[in-house]
Coordinates of C-alpha atoms in Angstrom, one line a residue:
Chain X
M1 CA 21.9 8.5 20.6
T2 CA 20.3 6.4 17.8
S3 CA 17.7 8.5 15.9
L4 CA 14.0 7.7 16.2
R5 CA 13.9 7.1 12.5
T6 CA 16.6 4.5 12.6
L7 CA 14.9 2.8 15.5
I8 CA 11.5 2.7 13.8
A9 CA 13.1 1.4 10.6
D10 CA 14.5 -1.5 12.6
E11 CA 12.1 -4.5 12.1
D12 CA 13.0 -5.9 15.5
V13 CA 12.0 -2.7 17.3
R14 CA 8.8 -2.5 15.2
S15 CA 7.9 -6.1 15.9
I16 CA 8.3 -5.9 19.6
S17 CA 6.5 -2.5 19.8
R18 CA 3.7 -3.9 17.7
R19 CA 3.2 -6.8 20.1
Y20 CA 3.0 -4.6 23.1
F21 CA 0.8 -2.1 21.4
I22 CA -1.7 -4.6 20.2
S23 CA -1.6 -6.8 23.3
N24 CA -2.2 -3.8 25.7
G25 CA -4.6 -2.1 23.3
F26 CA -6.6 -5.3 23.3
D27 CA -6.6 -5.4 27.1
G28 CA -7.6 -1.7 27.2
T29 CA -10.4 -2.0 24.7
L30 CA -12.0 -5.0 26.4
T31 CA -11.6 -3.2 29.8
S32 CA -13.4 -0.2 28.3
I33 CA -16.2 -2.3 26.9
G34 CA -16.5 -4.0 30.3
I35 CA -16.6 -0.6 32.1
V36 CA -19.3 1.0 29.8
V37 CA -21.6 -2.0 29.9
G38 CA -21.1 -2.5 33.7
A39 CA -21.7 1.2 34.3
Y40 CA -24.9 1.2 32.3
L41 CA -26.2 -2.0 34.0
S42 CA -25.2 -0.6 37.4
G43 CA -27.5 2.4 36.8
V44 CA -25.0 5.2 36.5
T45 CA -27.1 8.1 35.4
D46 CA -24.4 10.5 34.1
G47 CA -22.3 10.0 30.9
F48 CA -19.5 12.1 32.2
T49 CA -19.2 9.8 35.3
V50 CA -18.7 6.8 33.0
F51 CA -16.1 8.8 31.1
T52 CA -14.1 9.7 34.2
I53 CA -14.2 6.1 35.5
G54 CA -12.9 5.0 32.2
L55 CA -10.2 7.6 32.3
G56 CA -9.1 6.1 35.6
A57 CA -8.7 2.7 33.9
A58 CA -6.8 4.4 31.1
V59 CA -4.4 5.9 33.5
G60 CA -4.0 2.6 35.3
L61 CA -3.5 0.5 32.1
G62 CA -1.4 3.2 30.4
T63 CA 1.0 3.4 33.3
S64 CA 1.0 -0.4 33.6
G65 CA 1.9 -0.6 29.9
V66 CA 4.8 1.8 30.1
W67 CA 6.1 0.7 33.4
S68 CA 6.0 -3.1 32.9
V69 CA 7.6 -2.9 29.4
W70 CA 10.3 -0.5 30.7
E71 CA 11.3 -3.1 33.2
I72 CA 10.7 -6.2 31.0
E73 CA 12.8 -4.7 28.2
R74 CA 15.5 -3.5 30.6
A75 CA 16.0 -7.2 31.6
E76 CA 15.6 -8.7 28.2
K77 CA 17.9 -6.2 26.4
Q78 CA 20.5 -6.4 29.1
A79 CA 20.4 -10.2 28.9
E80 CA 20.8 -10.0 25.2
L81 CA 23.8 -7.7 25.5
L82 CA 25.4 -10.0 28.0
R83 CA 25.0 -12.9 25.5
I84 CA 26.8 -10.8 22.9
E85 CA 29.4 -9.7 25.4
R86 CA 30.2 -13.3 26.3
A87 CA 30.7 -14.1 22.6
M88 CA 32.7 -11.0 21.9
L89 CA 34.7 -11.3 25.2
T90 CA 34.4 -7.5 25.6
D91 CA 32.4 -4.9 27.5
L92 CA 29.7 -3.4 25.2
Q93 CA 28.5 -0.6 27.6
D94 CA 28.4 2.8 25.9
T95 CA 28.6 1.3 22.4
S96 CA 26.1 2.0 19.7
L97 CA 24.8 -1.5 20.3
Q98 CA 23.9 -0.6 23.9
Q99 CA 22.5 2.8 23.0
R100 CA 20.3 1.3 20.3
R101 CA 18.8 -1.1 22.8
E102 CA 18.2 1.9 25.2
G103 CA 16.4 3.7 22.4
A104 CA 14.4 0.6 21.4
R105 CA 13.3 0.2 25.0
K106 CA 11.8 3.7 25.0
V107 CA 10.0 3.1 21.7
N108 CA 8.7 -0.3 23.1
A109 CA 7.5 1.4 26.3
V110 CA 5.7 4.2 24.5
A111 CA 4.0 1.8 22.1
S112 CA 2.9 -0.3 25.0
G113 CA 1.4 2.7 26.8
I114 CA -0.4 4.2 23.7
G115 CA -2.2 0.9 23.0
P116 CA -4.5 0.9 26.1
L117 CA -5.0 4.7 25.9
I118 CA -6.5 4.3 22.4
G119 CA -8.3 1.2 23.4
I120 CA -10.0 2.8 26.4
I121 CA -10.5 6.4 25.4
L122 CA -12.1 5.9 22.0
P123 CA -15.0 3.8 23.2
L124 CA -15.6 6.3 26.0
L125 CA -16.1 9.3 23.7
P126 CA -19.9 8.7 23.1
F127 CA -20.4 9.3 26.9
L128 CA -19.2 12.9 26.4
A129 CA -22.2 13.4 24.1
H130 CA -24.7 12.0 26.7
D131 CA -27.8 14.2 26.7
V132 CA -26.5 16.0 23.6
L133 CA -26.5 13.2 21.0
F134 CA -27.2 10.0 22.9
S135 CA -29.1 8.6 25.7
L136 CA -27.1 6.4 28.1
L137 CA -28.3 3.2 26.4
E138 CA -27.4 4.6 23.0
A139 CA -24.0 5.8 24.2
T140 CA -23.3 2.3 25.6
V141 CA -24.3 0.6 22.4
V142 CA -22.2 3.1 20.3
A143 CA -19.2 2.6 22.8
V144 CA -19.4 -1.2 22.3
G145 CA -19.5 -0.6 18.6
I146 CA -16.5 1.7 18.7
G147 CA -14.7 -0.9 20.9
V148 CA -15.5 -3.7 18.5
T149 CA -14.3 -1.5 15.6
V150 CA -11.0 -0.8 17.4
L151 CA -10.5 -4.5 18.0
F152 CA -11.4 -5.2 14.3
T153 CA -8.8 -2.6 13.3
F154 CA -6.1 -4.3 15.4
G155 CA -7.0 -7.7 14.0
A156 CA -7.2 -6.4 10.4
Y157 CA -3.7 -4.8 10.8
L158 CA -2.2 -8.0 12.2
G159 CA -3.9 -9.9 9.3
S160 CA -2.5 -7.5 6.7
I161 CA 1.1 -7.7 8.0
S162 CA 1.0 -11.5 8.1
K163 CA -0.7 -11.9 4.7
Q164 CA -3.8 -13.5 6.3
N165 CA -7.3 -12.5 5.2
W166 CA -7.5 -9.2 7.0
I167 CA -11.3 -9.3 7.2
V168 CA -11.3 -12.7 9.0
A169 CA -8.5 -11.6 11.3
G170 CA -10.4 -8.4 12.1
I171 CA -13.6 -10.3 12.8
R172 CA -11.7 -12.8 15.1
M173 CA -10.4 -9.9 17.2
G174 CA -13.7 -7.9 17.1
L175 CA -15.6 -10.9 18.3
A176 CA -13.8 -10.6 21.7
G177 CA -15.5 -7.2 22.2
V178 CA -19.0 -8.7 21.6
V179 CA -18.2 -11.6 24.0
V180 CA -17.2 -9.3 26.8
A181 CA -20.3 -7.1 26.3
V182 CA -22.5 -10.2 26.3
L183 CA -20.7 -11.8 29.3
N184 CA -21.3 -8.5 31.3
L185 CA -25.0 -8.8 30.6
F186 CA -25.2 -12.2 32.3
L187 CA -22.7 -11.8 35.1
P188 CA -23.8 -10.4 38.5
G189 CA -23.8 -6.6 38.7
Chain S
M1 CA 56.3 14.8 11.9
A2 CA 55.5 11.1 11.7
P3 CA 54.7 9.7 8.2
P4 CA 51.0 9.4 7.6
I5 CA 49.3 6.0 7.6
R6 CA 47.8 5.5 4.2
R7 CA 46.4 1.9 4.4
L8 CA 45.4 -0.3 7.3
V9 CA 44.2 -3.9 7.1
L10 CA 42.4 -5.1 10.2
D11 CA 41.0 -8.3 11.5
V12 CA 37.8 -7.2 13.3
M13 CA 35.1 -9.1 15.2
K14 CA 31.7 -7.5 15.6
P15 CA 28.2 -8.5 16.7
H16 CA 25.6 -9.0 13.9
E17 CA 24.2 -5.6 14.7
P18 CA 25.0 -3.0 13.3
D19 CA 25.0 -4.8 9.9
I20 CA 28.0 -4.7 7.6
L21 CA 26.5 -1.8 5.5
E22 CA 26.2 0.5 8.5
F23 CA 29.5 -0.7 9.9
S24 CA 31.3 0.1 6.6
R25 CA 29.7 3.6 6.4
A26 CA 30.7 4.4 10.0
V27 CA 34.3 3.2 9.4
A28 CA 34.6 5.1 6.1
D29 CA 33.5 8.2 8.0
S30 CA 36.4 7.9 10.5
E31 CA 39.2 10.5 10.9
G32 CA 41.5 10.5 7.9
V33 CA 39.8 7.7 6.1
D34 CA 39.0 8.2 2.4
G35 CA 37.5 4.8 1.7
A36 CA 36.8 1.4 3.3
N37 CA 36.5 -2.2 2.0
V38 CA 34.8 -4.5 4.5
A39 CA 34.7 -8.2 3.7
L40 CA 32.9 -10.9 5.6
I41 CA 35.3 -13.7 6.5
E42 CA 33.2 -15.8 8.9
T43 CA 29.8 -15.5 10.4
D44 CA 28.8 -17.2 13.7
R45 CA 25.6 -17.3 15.7
V46 CA 26.3 -14.1 17.5
V47 CA 29.4 -12.5 15.9
Q48 CA 31.0 -11.9 12.6
N49 CA 34.6 -11.7 11.6
L50 CA 35.6 -9.1 9.0
K51 CA 38.6 -8.1 7.0
L52 CA 38.7 -4.4 7.0
T53 CA 40.8 -2.5 4.5
I54 CA 40.9 1.3 4.8
E55 CA 42.8 3.9 2.9
G56 CA 43.2 7.6 3.4
G57 CA 45.7 10.5 3.3
D58 CA 46.4 10.3 7.0
I59 CA 44.5 7.6 8.9
D60 CA 44.1 8.2 12.6
A61 CA 44.5 4.5 13.7
T62 CA 43.4 5.3 17.3
A63 CA 40.3 7.1 16.1
V64 CA 39.4 4.2 13.8
E65 CA 39.8 1.7 16.6
E66 CA 37.7 3.8 18.9
D67 CA 35.0 4.1 16.2
I68 CA 35.0 0.3 15.8
A69 CA 34.7 -0.1 19.5
G70 CA 31.9 2.4 19.6
L71 CA 30.0 0.2 17.1
G72 CA 30.5 -2.8 19.4
G73 CA 33.4 -4.3 17.4
T74 CA 37.0 -5.3 18.5
V75 CA 40.2 -5.2 16.5
H76 CA 41.8 -8.7 16.8
S77 CA 44.9 -7.8 14.9
I78 CA 46.4 -5.2 12.6
D79 CA 47.4 -7.3 9.6
E80 CA 48.9 -4.7 7.3
V81 CA 50.0 -1.1 7.6
V82 CA 51.2 1.1 4.7
C83 CA 52.6 4.4 5.7
G84 CA 54.7 7.2 4.2
D85 CA 54.3 9.5 1.3
R86 CA 53.3 6.8 -1.2
L87 CA 51.2 3.7 -1.1
I88 CA 53.6 0.7 -1.4
D89 CA 52.2 -2.7 -2.2
Q90 CA 53.8 -5.9 -0.8
Q91 CA 56.2 -7.4 -3.4
D92 CA 56.5 -11.1 -4.2
T93 CA 59.9 -12.6 -3.6
P94 CA 61.2 -16.0 -4.8
Q95 CA 60.5 -17.4 -1.4
D96 CA 56.8 -16.8 -1.9
H97 CA 56.5 -19.3 -4.7

């Protein structure tokens, strides 16, 4: 079996994992912002309730992230192997090539699942301090702030690896969090 | 006991991955192999052709071929074999000129 270190050193594995991680992390963070603002506007009175609702979303999006990528990458990597097999005129099952794809698929799926967990759970944390540190309104504002910061971090990271201005790239991503929060204010419910 | 194989020259086709560095290391690590020289002959969109020269005290040709297959490669032909107690190089004859 290809070692984890070898897999992570592979730029292709890193690149695909990064896409899933950021894409699903982005989904998760915006979902979390939507949940906290929606919960506050709906009149939920208990911070822990908001946290547990959010956890439900984390379980859903986390499972979706792992499961969908597991299946997507099964098909993509198998198709890629078939292309090479056609060129090589040989069966490549049980070769290091196939095992490496199998390992890469696991790394991709885990990265895809971790993204939404981080994106959802971090903004929910202020609700655990409801009645201790924050009122519900304060917890909601801090949660939106954390969400925007997580999005900014995703954007800044993407900016840094692509030699863009990381601050601008971070702001572009972070802006999405503000938009979702504002949209929730004006939408019914 | 059969005389040991001391040098093998193989024509190998492999996918781009694993790269030639990793491929060379894996082949050099095969049973009875002391060293390997891997030269890129041709590169295609999906595959590469290599000339693989390996030397050792007692090369296990089957194990080498299995290791190459394990890396996703195939041996197209065995182009040279040197076996016996000493390494003998091919000699030029008048007909070669």
